[in-house]
Short mmCIF file of C-alpha atoms in Angstrom, two decimals:
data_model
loop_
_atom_site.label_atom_id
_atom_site.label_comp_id
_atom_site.label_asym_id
_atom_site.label_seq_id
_atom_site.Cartn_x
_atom_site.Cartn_y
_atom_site.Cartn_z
CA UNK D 1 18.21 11.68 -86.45
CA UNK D 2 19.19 14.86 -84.61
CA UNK D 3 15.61 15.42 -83.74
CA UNK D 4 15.43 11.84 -82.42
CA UNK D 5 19.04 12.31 -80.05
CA UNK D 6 17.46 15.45 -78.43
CA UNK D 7 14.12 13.98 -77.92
CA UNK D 8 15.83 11.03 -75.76
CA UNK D 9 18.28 13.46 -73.83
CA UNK D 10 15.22 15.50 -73.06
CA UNK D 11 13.42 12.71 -71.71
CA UNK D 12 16.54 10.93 -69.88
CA UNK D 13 16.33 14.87 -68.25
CA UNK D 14 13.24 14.90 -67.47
CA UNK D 15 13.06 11.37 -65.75
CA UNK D 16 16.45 12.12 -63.76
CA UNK D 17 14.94 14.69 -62.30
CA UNK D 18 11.64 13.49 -60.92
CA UNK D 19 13.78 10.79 -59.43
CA UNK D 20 15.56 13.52 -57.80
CA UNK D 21 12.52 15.31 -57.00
CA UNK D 22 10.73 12.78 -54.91
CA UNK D 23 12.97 12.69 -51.80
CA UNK D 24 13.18 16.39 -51.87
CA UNK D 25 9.26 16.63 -52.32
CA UNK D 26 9.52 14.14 -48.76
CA UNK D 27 11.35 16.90 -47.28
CA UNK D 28 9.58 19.79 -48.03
CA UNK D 29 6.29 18.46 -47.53
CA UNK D 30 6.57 17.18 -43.36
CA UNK D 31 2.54 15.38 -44.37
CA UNK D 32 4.20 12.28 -45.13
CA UNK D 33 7.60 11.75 -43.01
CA UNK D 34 5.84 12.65 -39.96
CA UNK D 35 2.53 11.03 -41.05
CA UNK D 36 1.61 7.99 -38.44
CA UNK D 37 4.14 9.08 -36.05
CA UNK D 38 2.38 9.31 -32.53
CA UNK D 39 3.67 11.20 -29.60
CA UNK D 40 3.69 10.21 -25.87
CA UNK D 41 3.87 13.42 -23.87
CA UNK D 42 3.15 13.88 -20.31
CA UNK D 43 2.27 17.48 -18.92
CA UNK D 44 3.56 17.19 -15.38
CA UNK D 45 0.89 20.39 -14.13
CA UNK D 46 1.50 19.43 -10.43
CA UNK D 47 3.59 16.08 -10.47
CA UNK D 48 1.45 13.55 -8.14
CA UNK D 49 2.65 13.17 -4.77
CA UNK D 50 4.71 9.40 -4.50
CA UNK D 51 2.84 9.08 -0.81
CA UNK D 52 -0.37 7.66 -0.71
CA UNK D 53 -3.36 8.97 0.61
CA UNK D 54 -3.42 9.01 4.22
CA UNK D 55 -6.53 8.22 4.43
CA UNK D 56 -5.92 4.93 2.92
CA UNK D 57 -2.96 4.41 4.56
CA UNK D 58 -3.76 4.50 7.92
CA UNK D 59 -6.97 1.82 7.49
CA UNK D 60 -6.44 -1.88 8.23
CA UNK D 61 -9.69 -4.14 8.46
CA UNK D 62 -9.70 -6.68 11.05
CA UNK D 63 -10.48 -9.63 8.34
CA UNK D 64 -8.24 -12.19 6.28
CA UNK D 65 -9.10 -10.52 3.37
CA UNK D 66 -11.47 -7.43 2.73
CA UNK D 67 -12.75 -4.94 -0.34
CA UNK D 68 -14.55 -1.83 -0.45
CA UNK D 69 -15.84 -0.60 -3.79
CA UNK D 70 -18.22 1.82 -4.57
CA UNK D 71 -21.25 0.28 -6.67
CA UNK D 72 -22.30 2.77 -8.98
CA UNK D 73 -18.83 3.44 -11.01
CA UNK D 74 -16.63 -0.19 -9.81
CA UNK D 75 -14.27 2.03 -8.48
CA UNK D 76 -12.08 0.02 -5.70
CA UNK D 77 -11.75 2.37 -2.80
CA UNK D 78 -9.94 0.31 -0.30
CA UNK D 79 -8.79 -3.69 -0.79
CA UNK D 80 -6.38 -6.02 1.61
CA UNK D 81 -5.39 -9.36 0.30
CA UNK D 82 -8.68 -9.14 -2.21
CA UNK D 83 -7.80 -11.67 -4.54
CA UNK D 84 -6.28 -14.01 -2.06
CA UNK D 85 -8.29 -17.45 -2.28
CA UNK D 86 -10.12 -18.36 0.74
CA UNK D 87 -13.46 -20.72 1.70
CA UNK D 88 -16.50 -18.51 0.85
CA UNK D 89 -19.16 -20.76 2.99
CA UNK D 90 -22.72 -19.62 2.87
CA UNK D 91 -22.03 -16.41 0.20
CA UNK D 92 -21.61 -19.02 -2.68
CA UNK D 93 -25.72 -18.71 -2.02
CA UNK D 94 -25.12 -15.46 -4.05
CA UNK D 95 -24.32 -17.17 -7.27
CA UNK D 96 -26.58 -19.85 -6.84
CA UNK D 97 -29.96 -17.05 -6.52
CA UNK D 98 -28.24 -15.25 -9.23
CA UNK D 99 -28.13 -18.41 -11.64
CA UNK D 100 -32.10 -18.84 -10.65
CA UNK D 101 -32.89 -15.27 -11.63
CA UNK D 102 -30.95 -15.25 -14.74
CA UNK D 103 -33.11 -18.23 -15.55
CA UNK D 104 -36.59 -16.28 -14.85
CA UNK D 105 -35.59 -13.36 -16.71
CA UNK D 106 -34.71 -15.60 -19.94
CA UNK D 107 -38.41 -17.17 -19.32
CA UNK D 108 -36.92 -20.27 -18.86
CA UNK D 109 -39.09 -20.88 -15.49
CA UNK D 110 -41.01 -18.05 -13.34
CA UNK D 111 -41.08 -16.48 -9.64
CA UNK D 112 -44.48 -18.26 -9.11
CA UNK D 113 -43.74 -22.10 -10.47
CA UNK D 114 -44.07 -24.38 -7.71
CA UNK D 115 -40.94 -27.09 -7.92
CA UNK D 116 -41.12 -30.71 -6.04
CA UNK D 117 -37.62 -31.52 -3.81
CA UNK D 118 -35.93 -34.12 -5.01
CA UNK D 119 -34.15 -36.79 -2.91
CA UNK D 120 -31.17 -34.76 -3.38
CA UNK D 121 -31.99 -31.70 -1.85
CA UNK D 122 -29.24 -32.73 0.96
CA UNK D 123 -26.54 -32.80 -1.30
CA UNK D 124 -23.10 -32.38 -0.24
CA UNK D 125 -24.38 -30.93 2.94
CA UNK D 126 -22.75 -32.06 6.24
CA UNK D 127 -23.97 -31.76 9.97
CA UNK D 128 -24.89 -28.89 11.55
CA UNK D 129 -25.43 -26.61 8.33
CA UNK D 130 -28.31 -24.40 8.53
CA UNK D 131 -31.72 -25.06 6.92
CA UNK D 132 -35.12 -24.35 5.89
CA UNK D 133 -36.51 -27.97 7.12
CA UNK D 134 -37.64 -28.71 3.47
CA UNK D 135 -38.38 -31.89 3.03
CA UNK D 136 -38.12 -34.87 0.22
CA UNK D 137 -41.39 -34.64 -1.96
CA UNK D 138 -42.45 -30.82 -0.72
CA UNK D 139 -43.58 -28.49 -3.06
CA UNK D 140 -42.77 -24.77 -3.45
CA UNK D 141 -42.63 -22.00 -5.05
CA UNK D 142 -39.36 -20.90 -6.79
CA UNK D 143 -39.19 -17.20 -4.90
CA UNK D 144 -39.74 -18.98 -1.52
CA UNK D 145 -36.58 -21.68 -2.33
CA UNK D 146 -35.14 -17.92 -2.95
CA UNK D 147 -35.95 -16.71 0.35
CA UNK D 148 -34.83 -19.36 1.90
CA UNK D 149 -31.80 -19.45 0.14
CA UNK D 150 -30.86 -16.01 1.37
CA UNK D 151 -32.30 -14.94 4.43
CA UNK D 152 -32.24 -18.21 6.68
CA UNK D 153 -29.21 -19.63 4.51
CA UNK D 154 -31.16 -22.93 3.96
CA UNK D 155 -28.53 -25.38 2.17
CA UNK D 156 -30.80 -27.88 0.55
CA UNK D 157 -32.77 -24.64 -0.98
CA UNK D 158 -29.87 -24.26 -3.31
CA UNK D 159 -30.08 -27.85 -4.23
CA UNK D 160 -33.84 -27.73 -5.30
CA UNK D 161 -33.30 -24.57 -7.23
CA UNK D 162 -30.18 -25.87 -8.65
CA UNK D 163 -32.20 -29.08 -10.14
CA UNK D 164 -35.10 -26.42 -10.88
CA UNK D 165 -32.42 -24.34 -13.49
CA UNK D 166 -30.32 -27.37 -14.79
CA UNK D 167 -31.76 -30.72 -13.92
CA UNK D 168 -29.05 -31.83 -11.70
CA UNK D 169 -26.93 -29.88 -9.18
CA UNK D 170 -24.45 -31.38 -10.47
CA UNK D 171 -25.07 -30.02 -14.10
CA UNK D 172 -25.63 -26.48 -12.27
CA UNK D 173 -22.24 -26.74 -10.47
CA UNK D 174 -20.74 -26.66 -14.04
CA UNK D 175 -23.02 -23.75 -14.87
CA UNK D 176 -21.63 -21.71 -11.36
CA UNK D 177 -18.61 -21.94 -12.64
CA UNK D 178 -19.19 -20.86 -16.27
CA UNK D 179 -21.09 -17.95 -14.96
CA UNK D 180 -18.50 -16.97 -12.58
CA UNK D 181 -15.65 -17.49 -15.76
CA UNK D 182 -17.91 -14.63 -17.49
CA UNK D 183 -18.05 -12.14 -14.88
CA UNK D 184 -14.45 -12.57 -14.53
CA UNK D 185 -14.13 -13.98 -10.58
CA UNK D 186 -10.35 -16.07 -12.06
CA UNK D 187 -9.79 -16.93 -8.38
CA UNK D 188 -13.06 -19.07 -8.02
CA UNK D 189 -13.33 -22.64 -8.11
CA UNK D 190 -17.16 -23.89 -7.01
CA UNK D 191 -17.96 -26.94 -6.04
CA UNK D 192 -21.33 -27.00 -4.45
CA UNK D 193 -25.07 -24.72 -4.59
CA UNK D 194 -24.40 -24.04 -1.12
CA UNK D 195 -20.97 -23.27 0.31
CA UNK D 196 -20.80 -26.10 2.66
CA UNK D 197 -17.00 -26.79 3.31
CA UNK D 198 -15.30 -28.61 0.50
CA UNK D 199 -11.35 -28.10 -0.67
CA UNK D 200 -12.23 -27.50 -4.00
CA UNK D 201 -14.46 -24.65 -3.12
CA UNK D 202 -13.17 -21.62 -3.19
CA UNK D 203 -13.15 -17.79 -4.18
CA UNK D 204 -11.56 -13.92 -3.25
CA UNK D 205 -13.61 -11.20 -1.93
CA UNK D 206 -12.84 -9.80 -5.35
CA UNK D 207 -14.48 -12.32 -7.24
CA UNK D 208 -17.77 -12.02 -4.41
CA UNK D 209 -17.66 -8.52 -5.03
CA UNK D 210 -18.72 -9.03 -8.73
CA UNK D 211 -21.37 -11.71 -8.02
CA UNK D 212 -22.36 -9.64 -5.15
CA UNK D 213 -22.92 -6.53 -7.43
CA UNK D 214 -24.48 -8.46 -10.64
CA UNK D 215 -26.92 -10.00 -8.17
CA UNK D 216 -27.73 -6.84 -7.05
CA UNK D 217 -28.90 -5.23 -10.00
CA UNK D 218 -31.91 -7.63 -9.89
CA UNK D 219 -34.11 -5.66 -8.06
CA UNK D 220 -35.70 -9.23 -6.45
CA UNK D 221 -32.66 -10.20 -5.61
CA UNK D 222 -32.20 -6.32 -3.65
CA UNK D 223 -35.88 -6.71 -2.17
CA UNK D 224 -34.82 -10.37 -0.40
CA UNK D 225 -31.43 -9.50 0.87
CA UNK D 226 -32.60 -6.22 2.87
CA UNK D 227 -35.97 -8.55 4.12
CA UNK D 228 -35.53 -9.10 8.19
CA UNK D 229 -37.73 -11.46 7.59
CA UNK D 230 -40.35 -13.68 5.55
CA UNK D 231 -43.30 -16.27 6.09
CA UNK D 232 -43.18 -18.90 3.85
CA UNK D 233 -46.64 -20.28 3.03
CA UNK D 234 -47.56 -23.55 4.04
CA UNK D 235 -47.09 -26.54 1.67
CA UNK D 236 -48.23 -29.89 1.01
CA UNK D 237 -46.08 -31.13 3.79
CA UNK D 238 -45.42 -27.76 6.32
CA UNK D 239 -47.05 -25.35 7.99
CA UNK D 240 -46.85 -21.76 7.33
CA UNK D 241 -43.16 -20.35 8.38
CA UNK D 242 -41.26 -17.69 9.56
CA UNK D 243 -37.67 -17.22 8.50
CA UNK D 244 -35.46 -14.79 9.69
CA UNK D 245 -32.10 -13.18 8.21
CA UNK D 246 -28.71 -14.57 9.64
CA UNK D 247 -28.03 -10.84 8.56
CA UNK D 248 -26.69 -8.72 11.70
CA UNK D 249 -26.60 -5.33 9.96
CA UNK D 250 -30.38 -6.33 8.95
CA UNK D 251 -31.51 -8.03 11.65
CA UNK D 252 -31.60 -8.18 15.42
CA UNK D 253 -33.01 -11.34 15.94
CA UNK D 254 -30.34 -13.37 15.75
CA UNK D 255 -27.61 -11.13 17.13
CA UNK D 256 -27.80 -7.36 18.37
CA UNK D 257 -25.72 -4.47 18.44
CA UNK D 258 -24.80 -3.96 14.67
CA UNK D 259 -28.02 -2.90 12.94
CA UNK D 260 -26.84 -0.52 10.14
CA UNK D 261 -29.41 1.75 9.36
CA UNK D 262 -27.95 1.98 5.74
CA UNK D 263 -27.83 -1.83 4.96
CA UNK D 264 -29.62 -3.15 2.26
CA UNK D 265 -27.84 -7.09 2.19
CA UNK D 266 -26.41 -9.21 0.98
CA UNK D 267 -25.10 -12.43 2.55
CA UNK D 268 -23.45 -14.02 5.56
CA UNK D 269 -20.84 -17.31 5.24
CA UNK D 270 -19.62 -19.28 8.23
CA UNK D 271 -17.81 -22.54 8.53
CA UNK D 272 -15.09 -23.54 10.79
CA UNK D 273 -12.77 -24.01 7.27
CA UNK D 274 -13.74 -20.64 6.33
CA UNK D 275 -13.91 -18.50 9.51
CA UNK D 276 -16.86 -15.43 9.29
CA UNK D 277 -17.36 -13.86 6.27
CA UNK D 278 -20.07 -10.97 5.01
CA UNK D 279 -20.79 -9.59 1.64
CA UNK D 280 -22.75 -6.16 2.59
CA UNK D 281 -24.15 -3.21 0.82
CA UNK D 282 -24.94 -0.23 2.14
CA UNK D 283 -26.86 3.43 0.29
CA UNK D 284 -26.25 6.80 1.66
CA UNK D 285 -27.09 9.99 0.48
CA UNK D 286 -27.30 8.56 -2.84
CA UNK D 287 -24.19 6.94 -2.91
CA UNK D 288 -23.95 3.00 -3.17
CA UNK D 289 -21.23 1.12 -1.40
CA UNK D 290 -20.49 -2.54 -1.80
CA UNK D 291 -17.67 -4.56 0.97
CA UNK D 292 -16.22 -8.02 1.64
CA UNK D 293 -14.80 -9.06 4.39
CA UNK D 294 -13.29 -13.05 4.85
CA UNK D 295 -11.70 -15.34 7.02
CA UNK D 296 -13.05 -13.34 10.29
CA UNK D 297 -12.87 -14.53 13.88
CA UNK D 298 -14.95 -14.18 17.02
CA UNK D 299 -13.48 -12.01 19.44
CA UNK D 300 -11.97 -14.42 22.34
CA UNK D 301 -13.97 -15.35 25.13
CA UNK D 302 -17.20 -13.44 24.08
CA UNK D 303 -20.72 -14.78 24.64
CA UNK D 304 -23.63 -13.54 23.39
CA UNK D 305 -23.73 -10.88 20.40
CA UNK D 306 -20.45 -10.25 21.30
CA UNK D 307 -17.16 -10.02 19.62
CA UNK D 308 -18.78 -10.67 15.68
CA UNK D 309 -16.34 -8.76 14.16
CA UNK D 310 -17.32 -9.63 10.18
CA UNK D 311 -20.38 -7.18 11.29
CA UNK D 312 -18.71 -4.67 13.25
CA UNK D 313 -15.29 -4.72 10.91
CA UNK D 314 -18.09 -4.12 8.16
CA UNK D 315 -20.14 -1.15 9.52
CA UNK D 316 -16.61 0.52 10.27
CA UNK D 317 -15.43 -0.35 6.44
CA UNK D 318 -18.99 1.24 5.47
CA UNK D 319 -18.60 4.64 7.29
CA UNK D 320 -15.19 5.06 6.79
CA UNK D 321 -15.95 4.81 2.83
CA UNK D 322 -19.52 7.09 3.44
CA UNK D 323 -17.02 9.86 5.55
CA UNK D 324 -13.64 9.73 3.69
CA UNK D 325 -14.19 9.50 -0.19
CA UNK D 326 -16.28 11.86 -2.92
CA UNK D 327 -16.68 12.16 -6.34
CA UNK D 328 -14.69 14.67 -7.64
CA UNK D 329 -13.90 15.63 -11.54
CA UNK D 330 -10.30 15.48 -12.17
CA UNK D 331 -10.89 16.51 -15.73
CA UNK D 332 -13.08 18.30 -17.93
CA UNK D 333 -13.65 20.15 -21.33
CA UNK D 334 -13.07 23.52 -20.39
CA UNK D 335 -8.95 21.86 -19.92
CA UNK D 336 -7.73 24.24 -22.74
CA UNK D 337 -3.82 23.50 -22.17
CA UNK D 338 -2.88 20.35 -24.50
CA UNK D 339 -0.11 20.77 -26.80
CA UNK D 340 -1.15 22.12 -30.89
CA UNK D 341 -1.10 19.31 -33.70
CA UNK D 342 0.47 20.53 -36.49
CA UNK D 343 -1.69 20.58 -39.83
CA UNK D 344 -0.71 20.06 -43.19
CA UNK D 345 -2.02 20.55 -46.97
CA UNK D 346 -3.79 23.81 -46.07
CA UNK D 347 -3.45 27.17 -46.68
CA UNK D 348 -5.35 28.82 -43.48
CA UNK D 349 -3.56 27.38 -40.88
CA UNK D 350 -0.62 25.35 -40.17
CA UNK D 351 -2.15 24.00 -36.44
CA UNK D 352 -4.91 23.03 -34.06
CA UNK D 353 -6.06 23.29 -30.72
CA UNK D 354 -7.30 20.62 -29.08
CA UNK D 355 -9.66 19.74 -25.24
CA UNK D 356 -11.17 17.05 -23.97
CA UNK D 357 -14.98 15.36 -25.12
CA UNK D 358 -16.70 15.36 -21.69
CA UNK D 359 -15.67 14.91 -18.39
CA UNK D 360 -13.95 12.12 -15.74
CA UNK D 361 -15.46 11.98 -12.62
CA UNK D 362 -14.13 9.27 -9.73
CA UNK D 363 -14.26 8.93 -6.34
CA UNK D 364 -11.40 10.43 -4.65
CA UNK D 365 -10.20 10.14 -0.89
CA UNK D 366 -11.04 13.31 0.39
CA UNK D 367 -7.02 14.36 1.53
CA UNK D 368 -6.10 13.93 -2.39
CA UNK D 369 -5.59 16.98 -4.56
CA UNK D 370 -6.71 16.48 -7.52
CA UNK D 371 -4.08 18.71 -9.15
CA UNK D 372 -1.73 16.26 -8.23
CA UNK D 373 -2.87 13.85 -11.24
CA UNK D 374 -0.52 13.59 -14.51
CA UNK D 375 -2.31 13.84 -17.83
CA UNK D 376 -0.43 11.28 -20.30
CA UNK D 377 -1.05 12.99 -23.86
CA UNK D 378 -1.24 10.42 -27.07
CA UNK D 379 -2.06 12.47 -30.20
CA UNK D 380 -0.06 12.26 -33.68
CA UNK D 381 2.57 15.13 -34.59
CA UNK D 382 0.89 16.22 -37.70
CA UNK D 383 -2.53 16.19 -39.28
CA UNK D 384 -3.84 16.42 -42.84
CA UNK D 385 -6.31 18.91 -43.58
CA UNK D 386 -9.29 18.75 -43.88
CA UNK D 387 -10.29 18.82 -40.05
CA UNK D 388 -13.47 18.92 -38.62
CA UNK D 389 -14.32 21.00 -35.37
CA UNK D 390 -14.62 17.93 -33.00
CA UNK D 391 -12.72 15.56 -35.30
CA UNK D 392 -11.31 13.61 -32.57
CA UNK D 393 -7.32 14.14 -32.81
CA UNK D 394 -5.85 11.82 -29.79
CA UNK D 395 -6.37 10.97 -26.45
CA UNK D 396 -5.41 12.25 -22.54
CA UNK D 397 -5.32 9.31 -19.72
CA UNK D 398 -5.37 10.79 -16.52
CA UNK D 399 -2.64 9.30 -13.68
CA UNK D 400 -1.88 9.28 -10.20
CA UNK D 401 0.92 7.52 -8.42
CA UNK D 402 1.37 5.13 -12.00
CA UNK D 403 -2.44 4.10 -11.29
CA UNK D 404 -4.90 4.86 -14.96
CA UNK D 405 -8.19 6.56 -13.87
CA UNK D 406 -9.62 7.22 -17.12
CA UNK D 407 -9.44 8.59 -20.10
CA UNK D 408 -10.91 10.90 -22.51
CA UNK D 409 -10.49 11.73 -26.32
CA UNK D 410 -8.90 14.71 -27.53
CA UNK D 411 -11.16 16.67 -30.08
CA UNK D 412 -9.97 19.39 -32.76
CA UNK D 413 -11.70 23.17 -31.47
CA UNK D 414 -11.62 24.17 -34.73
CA UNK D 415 -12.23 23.21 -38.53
CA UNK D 416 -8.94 23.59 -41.07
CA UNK D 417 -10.25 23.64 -44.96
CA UNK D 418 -8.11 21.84 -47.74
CA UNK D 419 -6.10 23.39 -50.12
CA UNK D 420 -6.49 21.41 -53.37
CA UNK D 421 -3.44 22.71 -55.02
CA UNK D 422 -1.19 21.50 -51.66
CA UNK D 423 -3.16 18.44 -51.86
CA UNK D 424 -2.54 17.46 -55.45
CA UNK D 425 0.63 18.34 -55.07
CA UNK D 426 1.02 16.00 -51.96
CA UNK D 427 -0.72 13.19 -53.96
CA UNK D 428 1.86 13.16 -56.70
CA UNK D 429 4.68 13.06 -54.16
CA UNK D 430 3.16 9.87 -52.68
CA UNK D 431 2.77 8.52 -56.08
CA UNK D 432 6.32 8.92 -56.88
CA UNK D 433 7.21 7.75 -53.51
CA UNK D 434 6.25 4.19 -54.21
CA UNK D 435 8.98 1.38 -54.47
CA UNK D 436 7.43 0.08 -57.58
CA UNK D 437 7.01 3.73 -59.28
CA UNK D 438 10.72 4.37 -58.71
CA UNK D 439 11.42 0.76 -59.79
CA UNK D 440 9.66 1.53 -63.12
CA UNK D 441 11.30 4.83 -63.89
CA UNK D 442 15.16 3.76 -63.01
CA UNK D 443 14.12 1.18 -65.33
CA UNK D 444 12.69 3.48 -67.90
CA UNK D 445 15.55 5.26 -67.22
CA UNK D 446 18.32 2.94 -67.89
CA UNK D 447 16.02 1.48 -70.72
CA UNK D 448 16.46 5.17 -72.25
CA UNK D 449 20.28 5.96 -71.31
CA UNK D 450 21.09 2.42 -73.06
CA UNK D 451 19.46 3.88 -75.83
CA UNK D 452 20.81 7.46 -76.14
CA UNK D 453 24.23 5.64 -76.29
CA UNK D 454 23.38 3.09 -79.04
CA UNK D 455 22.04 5.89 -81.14
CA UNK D 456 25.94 7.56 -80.68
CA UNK D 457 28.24 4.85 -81.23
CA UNK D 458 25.78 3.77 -84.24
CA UNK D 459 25.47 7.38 -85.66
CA UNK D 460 29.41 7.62 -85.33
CA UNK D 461 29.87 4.26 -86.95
CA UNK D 462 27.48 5.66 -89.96
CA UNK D 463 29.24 9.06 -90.10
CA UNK D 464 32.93 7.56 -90.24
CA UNK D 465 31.17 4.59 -93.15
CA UNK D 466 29.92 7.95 -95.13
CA UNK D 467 33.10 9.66 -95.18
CA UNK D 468 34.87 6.90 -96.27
CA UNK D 469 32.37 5.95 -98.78
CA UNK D 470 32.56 9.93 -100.27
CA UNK D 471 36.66 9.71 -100.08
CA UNK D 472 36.59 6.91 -102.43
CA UNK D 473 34.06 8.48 -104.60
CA UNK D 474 36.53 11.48 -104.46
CA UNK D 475 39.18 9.53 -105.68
#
């Protein structure tokens, strides 16, 4: 019975103590308490100036609304009232070539299929709009209906393609604006092929910037836009014709005096409703530039090629952007200076050293310095070993003026070996960190406690009953 008592205290011992144990094992071992925890720090090398570029600053664009961005990375370089909704007129032509090339690349129909006009080729399309002259019953091929769709503006065009893609314009209506949905344009509402004025037709030069630059990657599409002009071939009911682009910084038929030697398109847009309007894209030295410019008007009392400010306003947005902005790298992975991550279960080393995984280039205005930007560094406290050289450990988001311009992951610059005894170790002190471990051994422990004490009062009871019983055998 004696043995029995000491086995129980011994175990009621050795169960109080890992009970004990567990929160000091949390202490000493900083793996778990700090594990998950993420830091937000921000390394203020040169704080970023709170003035904007100058640059920027002092540029206003004669235009209701206007956008510059350059092409190749999205970047927005200058923008005034760019998601403000205005009447797009003849630019909606963008989307509609853009549904009709979508089309022939899923080999739904081809360049070279000739297409019959329909009876509603004139469409929602008023007085006065411009036109191709196609007629009811004339065939043609699906790349002229695009040329004339683009580079003489021709309204009922985008009515014969439209039933060409969907069968009805009014089914392809539907599709402009599912299409437009998907490339994100939330300010656009079509409802026409063409652009003619309705009140329920509408966009930003935002939203045209995106059509504008996913038409644009079709190289078709590129190849039409920057045509002066084009002779369509004669059909069953025309003779050969020429048409010409409404296009000022293409063309100098129409108007003269702002040829850009660097345009390559895109669109023009004119209605009363809508005032003058220009989608245009210009390449320089490489470099790809995409504007907007809405809700333009004609200089007062000019006559002529005078006073056509969407075209001149444009070819000043264009150089200014050409002159003013570069790409510059405002971070890189020779950046050496990020705070040390703290690494646990290992034996070698209690930290690592982290740098960025490649490099963030933008396009800057040139009076920026890019020292100015704020790198805003998310990486966790501690680490468990093992770590991998390159292991990626966090990230850096580079900021100027509270504006994101990228960011880049933070990578480990060296590798930190386990140690299995620390690691054991650390897996036991999770085990008996769990709620239901510690539920099971306070039970355990109670279970045994209750026990140690019966085993007392009973072994007293049976001591006191066997003196008595050898008193009266005394006796």
């Amino acid at each position: 019975m004696k043995k029995n008592r000491i086995l129980s205290l011994f175990l009621s011992m050795v169960l109080g103590a890992s009970l004990l144990s567990v929160p000091a094992l949390a202490a000493a071992n900083p793996s778990t308490a700090a594990e998950g925890e993420v830091i937000q720090e921000v390394e203020d090398h040169q704080t970023a100036s709170a003035d904007q570029s100058q640059i920027i600053a002092d540029m206003h664009v004669d235009a209701g609304s206007a956008i510059l961005v350059d092409a190749d990375t999205g970047e927005i370089l200058y923008e005034q009232d760019a998601h403000t909704k205005r009447y797009p007129a003849s630019i909606t032509k963008v989307m509609t070539c853009l549904l009709t090339l979508e089309a022939v690349d899923r080999g739904e129909l081809s360049l070279e299929d000739v297409v019959t006009a329909s009876g509603s080729l004139h469409a929602g399309i008023g007085e006065n709009a411009s036109t191709a002259d196609i007629k009811e019953g004339e065939q043609l091929r699906v790349i002229d209906l695009l040329y004339a769709a683009l580079i003489p503006s021709a309204n009922e065009a985008c009515n014969v393609l439209a039933e060409t893609v969907s069968g009805s314009v009014d089914a392809f209506v539907d599709l402009m604006n599912q299409r437009a949905a998907e490339l994100g344009m939330t300010g656009t509402h079509f409802a026409n092929t063409h652009g003619y004025h309705d009140d329920d037709h509408y966009t930003t030069a935002y939203d045209i910037y995106l059509m504008s630059a996913e038409a644009m990657k079709y190289e078709t599409f590129r190849t039409i836009v920057s045509s002066k002009n084009y002779t369509m071939p004669a059909t069953n009911m025309h003779e050969e014709r020429i048409v010409r682009s409404t296009n000022g910084l293409i063309s100098t038929f129409n108007v003269t005096g702002y040829w850009y030697e660097y345009a390559i398109g895109v669109k023009t847009g004119y209605t009363p409703e809508a005032g003058y309007c220009l989608s245009a894209a210009a390449e320089k030295n490489g470099k790809m530039l995409i504007s907007v410019v809405m809700d333009c008007t004609r200089v007062e009392g000019t006559t002529g090629s005078e006073g056509f400010t969407y075209f001149s306003e444009t070819v000043r947005l264009l150089n200014w952007g050409f002159s003013n902005f570069s790409q510059q790298v405002i971070l890189d992975d020779s950046a050496m200076d990020f705070p040390e991550i703290a690494v646990t279960l290992s034996k070698e080393a209690d930290y690592v050293t982290v740098h960025p995984s490649g490099a963030l280039t933008i396009t800057l205005p040139d009076d920026v310095d890019i020292t100015s930007f704020e790198r805003v560094v998310d990486c966790p406290e501690t680490v468990e070993a093992p770590v991998e050289a390159g292991q990626v450990l966090g990230k850096v988001t580079m900021t100027y003026n509270g504006q994101e311009y990228g960011s880049l992951d933070l990578v480990a610059n060296s590798a930190v070996e386990r140690s299995e005894l620390l690691y054991r170790l650390d897996q036991i002190q999770k085990f008996f960190s769990q709620l239901w471990v510690r539920v099971v051994l306070i039970v355990l422990a109670v279970v045994i406690v209750i026990l140690i004490l019966r085993a007392l009062i009973f072994g007293k009871r049976r001591s006191s009953a066997r003196s008595r019983y050898s008193g009266r055998r005394r006796r």
